[in-house]
Amino acid sequence: MAEAGKSLAYHARHEKSWVTATAEQDNPPTFAEVNEDVVRSIVETGPGYWWILGVTVVLTFLCFFVPWFYQLEVGLQASGMNHPVVWGTYLANFIFFIGLSHSGTLLSAVLHITNSSWRKAIYRSAEAMTLFSLMTAAMFVMVHVGRVWFVHWSTPYPNQMGLWPNFRSPLMFDVMAITTYLTASWVFIYMGSIPDFAAVRDRTSGWRKKFFTIWAMGWRGTHREWHHLSQAYTFFAVFVIPLAVSVHSIVSWDFAMSIVPGLHQTIFAPYFVCGAIYSGTAGIVTLMWVLRRAFKNFDRYILPIHFDNLGKLLLVLSLIWTYINICEIFTGWYSGSSGEMEMLKFRMFGFYAPLYWEMIAFCAFLPLLLISKKIRRNLTAMLWISIAINIGMLTERFIIVATSLPRQYLPDAWGFYFPSTVEFLITFGSFGIFLTLFLLFVKFVPSISIYEVKETLPEPRPKGEN
Amino acid sequence: MTISIRSALEPAKRALQFIGALLLGAILGFYGHGWLFPDTTPVQPIEFSHKVHAGDNQIPCQYCHIYARRSTSAGVPSVNKCINCHKSMETTSAELDKLFAYWREREPIPWIKVHDLPDFVYFPHKRHVAAEVDCAECHGDVAGMARVSRVAPLQMGWCRDCHKKNHVNNGQQCSTCHK
Amino acid sequence: MENPHKSLKAKWEENRRPGYYQEYENHWGMVIDLDRCTGCGACVTACQAENNLPIVGEENFREGREMKWLRIERYWEGEYPDVKLRFIPMLCQHCDQAPCETVCPVYATYHNQDGLNIQTYNRCIGTRSCAVYCPYEVRYFNWETHVWDEPLEQQLNPDVTVREKGVMEKCTFCVQRIRKVKDRARDEDNRPLLDGEVQPACVQSCPTEALTFGDFNDPESAVSKKKHNDRAYKVLEDLNTSPSIVYLSRVEPEDESHG
Amino acid sequence: MSEDSINRVKRRDFLKLVGAGSVGVGAGAVVSQVSRNPTELLIPYPVPPEEYMPGVDTWYNTLCQGCSARCGVSVRVREGRVKKIEGNPSHPVSRGGLCARGQAGVHTLYHPDRLTGPMKRLDGKLTQVSWDLVLSHLAHEFRQVLATERGPGVAIVTGSARGHLHQLMQEFLRTLGSSRLITYRIDAQHNLHAANLRSFGARATPYYDIANTPYLLSFGADFLTGWLSPVHYSQAFGDMRQGDGPRGYFVQVEPRMSLAAANADRWLATRPGSEAWLALAICHQLLEDGVYDGPDRNQWVERVADYSPARAVEPTGLGADQIVQLAHDFAAGPGLAIIGGGALHGTNGLLAATAVNLMNYLVGSFDRPGGVLANSPPLFGPEAAYSESPYAGLREIVEAARQGRLEAVILHDVNPLYSAPPELGLREALESVPLVISMSELLDESSEVARFVLPLDSYLEAWGDDSPESGVGFPTASLAQPVARRIHNTKSAGDFLIELAHRLGDDIEEALPWRDFQDFLKARWDEIYRTRAGSLEGFDAFWTATLQAGVWGERSAALGAPNTVMIPAALDDLGHPDPQFSGRRAEYPYTLHPYLSPVFHDGRWAHLPWLQELPDPISGVVYTNWIEIHPQTAELLGVRTRDVVEISSPAGSIKLPVLVYPAIHPDVVAIPMGQGHHRYGRYASGRGANPIEIIASRIDEDSGDLAWAATRVQLKPTGERIDFVTTSGNPRPLGRQILGPADGGHG
């Protein structure tokens, strides 16, 4: 392993960042300790874990699947949607989770090709987050459509009917984009984990050994394998970045390509992408905080500097986000069209005004605190800010849907939308899905990249040799 | 040296085999059941033999299915129609007794639909008869069947193929059959 | 006599493929004369009777889940005593450039041989995007599988599919009637359709004859003629959906002449 | 492990695999079984009926019974089931059009709550019995009635019987020695007929040629939904607006904007009940301007001398100049004036109607296209409509019952306990009558007091005929035929009466010798054939021809006298134009303006789901009714839309949610009729309130007709709210070019 660490270290020059990373602590963990810590996070399972897992599973079942099956039975009347507001919470959540999925893979990829080594401790769980939020988002597509039992018709596959999907449809692009992104992210995270699977394989026994043997795909850590890996990995990193950008642009087109006042915005694509990375990054911060707490010794790998760096990123993103919001409002107002004006009036001063201003407060103003290094280094502050940002982003998705559709062109057909209990439950339950998946993840995959962390550590000294 | 998948799969061999068997079985069962017990040949309340009527006695289809030429539905002959012939000929047989029973009660015969299209499909016999499509093209050699059985899949792809083959005007338009 | 300063729309119009509907047999369209329309609602019920629209019940109305392919919108103008009430029947406009058609991922809605914007219920998967994209909000979604109290279901029109939960539906210009008439014409050795031979339920029932239906491809048809009336306009024309329904605005005589 | 060990399978493993496989097979089989479509049956008729072809429509022509206009309709029948009703294009009344009510008529046949068989009240509870039992019972009872004193102890109240059914009822009663046949509808236009009778001595409603009039002045007549013949006059309205001729200008005068007013070019909100004043004032002005110079001019001048526009200002609330202007425009038109609705049902309704006739007369609008055309009286059917008021009839019945002179009452397709003011005391009266028979399609309020409840055929199952009362300008008559087999154990009124007569035997049977109602109809139509339509060879040919066309008429027939002369005496002894109201202004500040709902009319068909789900044309409200009040009034009371107020009049009080209505006179509150049924099927029961319950039983002394627009009310906020549903979103167009290039559009 040690040699392996060196070999990849050789490919990626990182001495500088190594210094910054180690400057954080007086006694950096030795290679052996890394292995132990990470493997422990997998094999040692306290009652607390089981409790949490149990809770999330039950929550998922009761709050997501039970209401969903009920809805399948009685039809979408179980939701609060109506005419003209035919899109509601489900779609908002869909976008939110797609958003959350960004920056996981994206960030990891970007930071990989830019050789910023501080990513190494966090990227694995970040990518996992991508994967799982994408899956949750996919679930929301199922929940959203009226006849989920025919949803496969939206994918191009040869069938006896001789019918194909409509390739002009942004929803069609969506299906494509999301599946591609999901696959790519899956391959990306899996490939990156192979050496760690091997590492765990070599340190566990019983069914785990078998399990990780399969996943390690007979990784032996030869120089050739490392070479293949690093090349493929870099390739995928480059490949994933445009993909990630495209995914949320396309999601935004679902809206932007309509002519509904408030949705028909040329700026939507960058708006959504930026928003996505924004909420995604915030998500990572939350996640890191949790991991750091959850597992013994992880605070030796997830360091304040990571929070610091992400904090900077968040600050930049929040500024971009605010800018785009202003653009959006301005163009609406400047158009002077009655449709836009009424929509804005409803959005900013109507029933959902509190939500709107809450969003502005959480996503535009609160993050400005990150300008101070103290706050960026204060983990608790970071936690709360990141959570606030994601709440804000969730509301943003909701507001986009719930304040545009009720105020369309024909005043006589104006309506109103408020989510039903079922919708609230399912929204709540969806986080259950996400958590459950993640909890399983930390037990089956090294949630910190063993070998890449090692790259950031000083060469093992004889006394630390095991 | 090579990265060997097989050695990787080794420990999961059993499980994989198990799952494989299960799937294989399921597929077998699904299609086997359809093949062994097809629902294309239901048992009718009266063992009416098209073979005898349309086959041996050469009665043209539209002698009984009188509406096919003029309406969307071909129509099943009324009990009255059966009686008209059978009061004079072939008046004695177990099956005919059933028929006469229905007639005495003035009860309709609850025939079981062999060619059953979904309700969202609009299929006019009229058009197809007018286009001189032979009944057998969809219904098969009914004249040879003692008990009628469905030979065509009656699925959309099948309809469209025929429409394509015969260059039917608007034959590929949804709203030609779905309204 | 090229007009140098012609609007973008005009330029677009002429660069657009000529005779959008020539590839189709007809360009069915409707002319609605708001000076004749009294807003009585006969068309609404006629539509409900013809197209198997469900009886949704008061609760669904409260939820905003009514099923009316054709609704009458009412707008107030002015204040008492010079207050005015105006009606406008709103139904699917069967747009040439229908936004709903581009968004449906499964082609459940598209332009058929009659130049109609058709909804194929059994293909619909219920993403409801078409309803979002439609600026006229004339697409209605089946939030549940509606049932009819016995024996009301005996009235259901056998020529029209009864929709199940989860599918979108909307005005079809009574495509089943168009079919029926075309069918008849075909039996009568393929004669061409006569103008006014096809009448959707709403047009047929209208007591004031405010609605006219016909083929815009036929320059001699009543609708083609009325289209050139100087009161003619299309709703939300600036959205460039080019609807197939032409409205004739209501005449507002100057009241000075009369007391 | 080594290579081969992977491929070699041990026995135990093999067994396991086999087990797995068989489990899979089982599962697969089950799945394929359940995924099969349910088997469907093909059930042909044992003996197919005539002209039956599955998958092909048959159209029958018959008559709509939604209101008294009796439009001719074509009914689409498929596989023996009624699918749709459309206007009969060849029928002179409907001319192919049909209103929402007519469309919804299908459900009178298929309504889930229809009575399925005759019922008898045994110790308070209605229990199903057989027709045979009912008939023998009734025969028995009637014989007793006759035995006691073969006097006028029997009465029939009908809501819809017209044409020969009405005659049959008369016959039936006559044989029983009674003449008490009352046709009661709250929407009856008795004052209109009475006024015409006074003015011209003709037993015919003239034909108002709205289609060709250059200037229409309507006094509260909502001819688009509830006046004489809505569909027919709607068509006329369309032609007036965008017909071949120049566009007619249309002014509506009434305290509350009705659908007609909404479609008028100008709406004048006058004080309620002041229409008589306005009409007289206009006549005064017309004479002053010398518009009329007939020989009888002076007689008119003296008769309207007191009603100068100046004096009309106070009662009408219009400016004198406005009235003068109206008169000028009306003369310039020359105009056509019509009257209906509240204007016709005040205490001065007859006077107002007569004054309106005079207006038309003075500008010479009689016998002129675009004016008032002479009309042929109905070929047959109720004459009573012209002479005696239906409400007078009801009061007479109450009187008789109070004095115990009434043995039996048959309520035929009428619901007086709903549609007549309770103050009349009809309920108590009927409860005191020994034998009350209610013939209706559903259990309604009136069947509560009935000892026998007899299920009526839907009009789609029964024979009938009619000669339109409002007329179409030439003699015409239509036939109604059964278009579907009976789906319940019901009878038509005609058949029932004839059968009952047969049970009663001897002279009564001789008086009504016909096999059934159809037989009776044929006998009667045979006369029409002989007297009028001799052209067709053979009655049967005539009969089938009429059945197929649904109507028979003589366009060629000459219309009444070329120049109508109005009887000056018509205006005499008609009392003062000032309206009288029940309830002192101090105590009851607002005038109640009940109006026929555009959707439900008088509520006869409120049980039809399609109508309940048809948004009200003006408010967009479904499934209930409401009280319309002026924004000022709302402010005064501190109520908003949907706040419930208690509306009390001297006659009683009801509760309704408020609808703040921008187009109503501040002194007036309006309530649509038709809702507020206590029991009338699942769709109508318990929705809203019935304004008739608080209408004072006050009459127009001159005609004896119910003055349902002559009640004052007070409003009390209750603090409750009823969240009624309206399909309307934002009521204002926000300048979005929806109604035309520039909102509203300009010709």
PDB file of N, CA and C in Angstrom, chain D residues 307-369:
ATOM      1  N   TYR D 307     -98.335  60.928 -15.960  1.00  0.00           N
ATOM      2  CA  TYR D 307     -97.049  60.238 -15.806  1.00  0.00           C
ATOM      3  C   TYR D 307     -95.942  60.898 -16.617  1.00  0.00           C
ATOM      4  N   SER D 308     -95.685  62.154 -16.355  1.00  0.00           N
ATOM      5  CA  SER D 308     -94.625  62.838 -17.102  1.00  0.00           C
ATOM      6  C   SER D 308     -93.270  62.329 -16.599  1.00  0.00           C
ATOM      7  N   PRO D 309     -92.266  62.350 -17.477  1.00  0.00           N
ATOM      8  CA  PRO D 309     -90.922  61.934 -17.062  1.00  0.00           C
ATOM      9  C   PRO D 309     -90.491  62.604 -15.769  1.00  0.00           C
ATOM     10  N   ALA D 310     -90.776  63.879 -15.634  1.00  0.00           N
ATOM     11  CA  ALA D 310     -90.351  64.602 -14.427  1.00  0.00           C
ATOM     12  C   ALA D 310     -90.869  63.895 -13.175  1.00  0.00           C
ATOM     13  N   ARG D 311     -92.127  63.465 -13.240  1.00  0.00           N
ATOM     14  CA  ARG D 311     -92.706  62.835 -12.046  1.00  0.00           C
ATOM     15  C   ARG D 311     -92.200  61.399 -11.871  1.00  0.00           C
ATOM     16  N   ALA D 312     -91.669  60.878 -12.979  1.00  0.00           N
ATOM     17  CA  ALA D 312     -91.177  59.495 -12.890  1.00  0.00           C
ATOM     18  C   ALA D 312     -89.775  59.447 -12.283  1.00  0.00           C
ATOM     19  N   VAL D 313     -89.146  60.620 -12.171  1.00  0.00           N
ATOM     20  CA  VAL D 313     -87.763  60.633 -11.678  1.00  0.00           C
ATOM     21  C   VAL D 313     -87.691  59.987 -10.303  1.00  0.00           C
ATOM     22  N   GLU D 314     -88.545  60.431  -9.399  1.00  0.00           N
ATOM     23  CA  GLU D 314     -88.468  59.952  -8.014  1.00  0.00           C
ATOM     24  C   GLU D 314     -88.656  58.430  -7.930  1.00  0.00           C
ATOM     25  N   PRO D 315     -89.781  57.908  -8.476  1.00  0.00           N
ATOM     26  CA  PRO D 315     -89.960  56.452  -8.335  1.00  0.00           C
ATOM     27  C   PRO D 315     -88.916  55.619  -9.065  1.00  0.00           C
ATOM     28  N   THR D 316     -88.465  56.058 -10.243  1.00  0.00           N
ATOM     29  CA  THR D 316     -87.564  55.178 -11.012  1.00  0.00           C
ATOM     30  C   THR D 316     -86.119  55.335 -10.573  1.00  0.00           C
ATOM     31  N   GLY D 317     -85.749  56.545 -10.143  1.00  0.00           N
ATOM     32  CA  GLY D 317     -84.348  56.773  -9.796  1.00  0.00           C
ATOM     33  C   GLY D 317     -83.520  57.139 -11.006  1.00  0.00           C
ATOM     34  N   LEU D 318     -84.177  57.296 -12.143  1.00  0.00           N
ATOM     35  CA  LEU D 318     -83.463  57.764 -13.335  1.00  0.00           C
ATOM     36  C   LEU D 318     -83.650  59.264 -13.462  1.00  0.00           C
ATOM     37  N   GLY D 319     -82.757  59.923 -14.228  1.00  0.00           N
ATOM     38  CA  GLY D 319     -82.905  61.342 -14.477  1.00  0.00           C
ATOM     39  C   GLY D 319     -83.976  61.564 -15.527  1.00  0.00           C
ATOM     40  N   ALA D 320     -84.675  62.711 -15.425  1.00  0.00           N
ATOM     41  CA  ALA D 320     -85.717  63.018 -16.408  1.00  0.00           C
ATOM     42  C   ALA D 320     -85.123  62.981 -17.809  1.00  0.00           C
ATOM     43  N   ASP D 321     -83.931  63.562 -17.953  1.00  0.00           N
ATOM     44  CA  ASP D 321     -83.310  63.602 -19.289  1.00  0.00           C
ATOM     45  C   ASP D 321     -83.073  62.183 -19.810  1.00  0.00           C
ATOM     46  N   GLN D 322     -82.663  61.308 -18.883  1.00  0.00           N
ATOM     47  CA  GLN D 322     -82.448  59.907 -19.305  1.00  0.00           C
ATOM     48  C   GLN D 322     -83.736  59.335 -19.879  1.00  0.00           C
ATOM     49  N   ILE D 323     -84.836  59.574 -19.144  1.00  0.00           N
ATOM     50  CA  ILE D 323     -86.119  59.007 -19.588  1.00  0.00           C
ATOM     51  C   ILE D 323     -86.496  59.582 -20.946  1.00  0.00           C
ATOM     52  N   VAL D 324     -86.338  60.904 -21.074  1.00  0.00           N
ATOM     53  CA  VAL D 324     -86.665  61.551 -22.355  1.00  0.00           C
ATOM     54  C   VAL D 324     -85.805  60.937 -23.459  1.00  0.00           C
ATOM     55  N   GLN D 325     -84.523  60.801 -23.163  1.00  0.00           N
ATOM     56  CA  GLN D 325     -83.598  60.234 -24.143  1.00  0.00           C
ATOM     57  C   GLN D 325     -84.073  58.837 -24.558  1.00  0.00           C
ATOM     58  N   LEU D 326     -84.420  58.035 -23.537  1.00  0.00           N
ATOM     59  CA  LEU D 326     -84.925  56.686 -23.822  1.00  0.00           C
ATOM     60  C   LEU D 326     -86.103  56.774 -24.790  1.00  0.00           C
ATOM     61  N   ALA D 327     -87.031  57.663 -24.469  1.00  0.00           N
ATOM     62  CA  ALA D 327     -88.218  57.808 -25.313  1.00  0.00           C
ATOM     63  C   ALA D 327     -87.796  58.148 -26.740  1.00  0.00           C
ATOM     64  N   HIS D 328     -86.873  59.104 -26.887  1.00  0.00           N
ATOM     65  CA  HIS D 328     -86.424  59.512 -28.231  1.00  0.00           C
ATOM     66  C   HIS D 328     -85.827  58.321 -28.967  1.00  0.00           C
ATOM     67  N   ASP D 329     -84.879  57.657 -28.297  1.00  0.00           N
ATOM     68  CA  ASP D 329     -84.237  56.514 -28.946  1.00  0.00           C
ATOM     69  C   ASP D 329     -85.282  55.482 -29.342  1.00  0.00           C
ATOM     70  N   PHE D 330     -86.224  55.258 -28.418  1.00  0.00           N
ATOM     71  CA  PHE D 330     -87.237  54.232 -28.676  1.00  0.00           C
ATOM     72  C   PHE D 330     -88.066  54.605 -29.903  1.00  0.00           C
ATOM     73  N   ALA D 331     -88.403  55.871 -29.987  1.00  0.00           N
ATOM     74  CA  ALA D 331     -89.178  56.334 -31.136  1.00  0.00           C
ATOM     75  C   ALA D 331     -88.318  56.259 -32.396  1.00  0.00           C
ATOM     76  N   ALA D 332     -87.059  56.674 -32.248  1.00  0.00           N
ATOM     77  CA  ALA D 332     -86.176  56.725 -33.413  1.00  0.00           C
ATOM     78  C   ALA D 332     -85.961  55.334 -33.972  1.00  0.00           C
ATOM     79  N   GLY D 333     -85.930  54.343 -33.076  1.00  0.00           N
ATOM     80  CA  GLY D 333     -85.597  52.959 -33.448  1.00  0.00           C
ATOM     81  C   GLY D 333     -86.189  52.553 -34.776  1.00  0.00           C
ATOM     82  N   PRO D 334     -87.486  52.482 -34.979  1.00  0.00           N
ATOM     83  CA  PRO D 334     -88.426  52.440 -33.879  1.00  0.00           C
ATOM     84  C   PRO D 334     -88.248  51.162 -33.080  1.00  0.00           C
ATOM     85  N   GLY D 335     -88.464  51.291 -31.792  1.00  0.00           N
ATOM     86  CA  GLY D 335     -88.044  50.226 -30.908  1.00  0.00           C
ATOM     87  C   GLY D 335     -89.066  49.138 -30.678  1.00  0.00           C
ATOM     88  N   LEU D 336     -88.585  48.095 -30.024  1.00  0.00           N
ATOM     89  CA  LEU D 336     -89.444  47.013 -29.553  1.00  0.00           C
ATOM     90  C   LEU D 336     -89.255  46.911 -28.056  1.00  0.00           C
ATOM     91  N   ALA D 337     -90.351  46.951 -27.297  1.00  0.00           N
ATOM     92  CA  ALA D 337     -90.265  46.851 -25.843  1.00  0.00           C
ATOM     93  C   ALA D 337     -90.838  45.513 -25.391  1.00  0.00           C
ATOM     94  N   ILE D 338     -90.121  44.859 -24.488  1.00  0.00           N
ATOM     95  CA  ILE D 338     -90.640  43.617 -23.908  1.00  0.00           C
ATOM     96  C   ILE D 338     -90.539  43.707 -22.386  1.00  0.00           C
ATOM     97  N   ILE D 339     -91.276  42.874 -21.704  1.00  0.00           N
ATOM     98  CA  ILE D 339     -91.265  42.928 -20.245  1.00  0.00           C
ATOM     99  C   ILE D 339     -91.343  41.524 -19.671  1.00  0.00           C
ATOM    100  N   GLY D 340     -90.645  41.333 -18.561  1.00  0.00           N
ATOM    101  CA  GLY D 340     -90.661  40.020 -17.931  1.00  0.00           C
ATOM    102  C   GLY D 340     -89.981  40.086 -16.581  1.00  0.00           C
ATOM    103  N   GLY D 341     -89.683  38.923 -16.016  1.00  0.00           N
ATOM    104  CA  GLY D 341     -88.961  38.855 -14.758  1.00  0.00           C
ATOM    105  C   GLY D 341     -89.662  39.616 -13.647  1.00  0.00           C
ATOM    106  N   GLY D 342     -88.861  40.294 -12.815  1.00  0.00           N
ATOM    107  CA  GLY D 342     -89.410  41.000 -11.668  1.00  0.00           C
ATOM    108  C   GLY D 342     -90.415  42.066 -12.082  1.00  0.00           C
ATOM    109  N   ALA D 343     -90.147  42.727 -13.221  1.00  0.00           N
ATOM    110  CA  ALA D 343     -91.037  43.798 -13.668  1.00  0.00           C
ATOM    111  C   ALA D 343     -92.455  43.283 -13.848  1.00  0.00           C
ATOM    112  N   LEU D 344     -92.542  42.009 -14.252  1.00  0.00           N
ATOM    113  CA  LEU D 344     -93.846  41.435 -14.553  1.00  0.00           C
ATOM    114  C   LEU D 344     -94.482  40.863 -13.292  1.00  0.00           C
ATOM    115  N   HIS D 345     -93.707  40.710 -12.233  1.00  0.00           N
ATOM    116  CA  HIS D 345     -94.231  40.034 -11.052  1.00  0.00           C
ATOM    117  C   HIS D 345     -94.224  40.924  -9.822  1.00  0.00           C
ATOM    118  N   GLY D 346     -94.407  42.239 -10.056  1.00  0.00           N
ATOM    119  CA  GLY D 346     -94.659  43.138  -8.942  1.00  0.00           C
ATOM    120  C   GLY D 346     -96.154  43.245  -8.730  1.00  0.00           C
ATOM    121  N   THR D 347     -96.540  44.071  -7.774  1.00  0.00           N
ATOM    122  CA  THR D 347     -97.986  44.263  -7.551  1.00  0.00           C
ATOM    123  C   THR D 347     -98.604  45.047  -8.703  1.00  0.00           C
ATOM    124  N   ASN D 348     -97.729  45.660  -9.527  1.00  0.00           N
ATOM    125  CA  ASN D 348     -98.250  46.447 -10.659  1.00  0.00           C
ATOM    126  C   ASN D 348     -97.867  45.790 -11.979  1.00  0.00           C
ATOM    127  N   GLY D 349     -97.645  44.475 -11.945  1.00  0.00           N
ATOM    128  CA  GLY D 349     -97.139  43.782 -13.124  1.00  0.00           C
ATOM    129  C   GLY D 349     -98.053  43.950 -14.333  1.00  0.00           C
ATOM    130  N   LEU D 350     -99.328  43.756 -14.115  1.00  0.00           N
ATOM    131  CA  LEU D 350    -100.265  43.840 -15.241  1.00  0.00           C
ATOM    132  C   LEU D 350    -100.218  45.235 -15.856  1.00  0.00           C
ATOM    133  N   LEU D 351    -100.209  46.251 -15.004  1.00  0.00           N
ATOM    134  CA  LEU D 351    -100.151  47.629 -15.506  1.00  0.00           C
ATOM    135  C   LEU D 351     -98.869  47.815 -16.316  1.00  0.00           C
ATOM    136  N   ALA D 352     -97.762  47.372 -15.755  1.00  0.00           N
ATOM    137  CA  ALA D 352     -96.490  47.547 -16.458  1.00  0.00           C
ATOM    138  C   ALA D 352     -96.559  46.885 -17.831  1.00  0.00           C
ATOM    139  N   ALA D 353     -97.048  45.637 -17.858  1.00  0.00           N
ATOM    140  CA  ALA D 353     -97.109  44.917 -19.129  1.00  0.00           C
ATOM    141  C   ALA D 353     -97.989  45.658 -20.126  1.00  0.00           C
ATOM    142  N   THR D 354     -99.122  46.171 -19.625  1.00  0.00           N
ATOM    143  CA  THR D 354    -100.021  46.897 -20.526  1.00  0.00           C
ATOM    144  C   THR D 354     -99.347  48.162 -21.045  1.00  0.00           C
ATOM    145  N   ALA D 355     -98.652  48.849 -20.133  1.00  0.00           N
ATOM    146  CA  ALA D 355     -97.960  50.079 -20.538  1.00  0.00           C
ATOM    147  C   ALA D 355     -96.922  49.756 -21.607  1.00  0.00           C
ATOM    148  N   VAL D 356     -96.235  48.639 -21.451  1.00  0.00           N
ATOM    149  CA  VAL D 356     -95.225  48.247 -22.453  1.00  0.00           C
ATOM    150  C   VAL D 356     -95.903  47.988 -23.792  1.00  0.00           C
ATOM    151  N   ASN D 357     -97.047  47.301 -23.733  1.00  0.00           N
ATOM    152  CA  ASN D 357     -97.801  47.127 -24.987  1.00  0.00           C
ATOM    153  C   ASN D 357     -98.067  48.477 -25.627  1.00  0.00           C
ATOM    154  N   LEU D 358     -98.456  49.440 -24.797  1.00  0.00           N
ATOM    155  CA  LEU D 358     -98.790  50.775 -25.319  1.00  0.00           C
ATOM    156  C   LEU D 358     -97.548  51.393 -25.977  1.00  0.00           C
ATOM    157  N   MET D 359     -96.395  51.255 -25.322  1.00  0.00           N
ATOM    158  CA  MET D 359     -95.161  51.791 -25.921  1.00  0.00           C
ATOM    159  C   MET D 359     -95.011  51.272 -27.343  1.00  0.00           C
ATOM    160  N   ASN D 360     -95.090  49.952 -27.477  1.00  0.00           N
ATOM    161  CA  ASN D 360     -94.948  49.364 -28.813  1.00  0.00           C
ATOM    162  C   ASN D 360     -96.003  49.920 -29.757  1.00  0.00           C
ATOM    163  N   TYR D 361     -97.189  50.053 -29.207  1.00  0.00           N
ATOM    164  CA  TYR D 361     -98.307  50.503 -30.036  1.00  0.00           C
ATOM    165  C   TYR D 361     -98.066  51.923 -30.539  1.00  0.00           C
ATOM    166  N   LEU D 362     -97.587  52.777 -29.631  1.00  0.00           N
ATOM    167  CA  LEU D 362     -97.443  54.198 -29.979  1.00  0.00           C
ATOM    168  C   LEU D 362     -96.392  54.410 -31.061  1.00  0.00           C
ATOM    169  N   VAL D 363     -95.322  53.615 -31.031  1.00  0.00           N
ATOM    170  CA  VAL D 363     -94.305  53.807 -32.085  1.00  0.00           C
ATOM    171  C   VAL D 363     -94.620  52.950 -33.309  1.00  0.00           C
ATOM    172  N   GLY D 364     -95.813  52.359 -33.270  1.00  0.00           N
ATOM    173  CA  GLY D 364     -96.231  51.606 -34.455  1.00  0.00           C
ATOM    174  C   GLY D 364     -95.435  50.344 -34.674  1.00  0.00           C
ATOM    175  N   SER D 365     -95.030  49.712 -33.594  1.00  0.00           N
ATOM    176  CA  SER D 365     -94.202  48.509 -33.738  1.00  0.00           C
ATOM    177  C   SER D 365     -95.020  47.253 -33.965  1.00  0.00           C
ATOM    178  N   PHE D 366     -96.314  47.380 -34.033  1.00  0.00           N
ATOM    179  CA  PHE D 366     -97.115  46.178 -34.256  1.00  0.00           C
ATOM    180  C   PHE D 366     -97.158  45.811 -35.732  1.00  0.00           C
ATOM    181  N   ASP D 367     -97.177  44.512 -35.981  1.00  0.00           N
ATOM    182  CA  ASP D 367     -97.283  43.997 -37.355  1.00  0.00           C
ATOM    183  C   ASP D 367     -96.197  44.568 -38.247  1.00  0.00           C
ATOM    184  N   ARG D 368     -94.990  44.735 -37.679  1.00  0.00           N
ATOM    185  CA  ARG D 368     -93.903  45.229 -38.523  1.00  0.00           C
ATOM    186  C   ARG D 368     -92.662  44.413 -38.188  1.00  0.00           C
ATOM    187  N   PRO D 369     -91.937  43.982 -39.210  1.00  0.00           N
ATOM    188  CA  PRO D 369     -90.719  43.236 -38.906  1.00  0.00           C
ATOM    189  C   PRO D 369     -89.873  43.978 -37.874  1.00  0.00           C
TER     190      PRO D 369
END
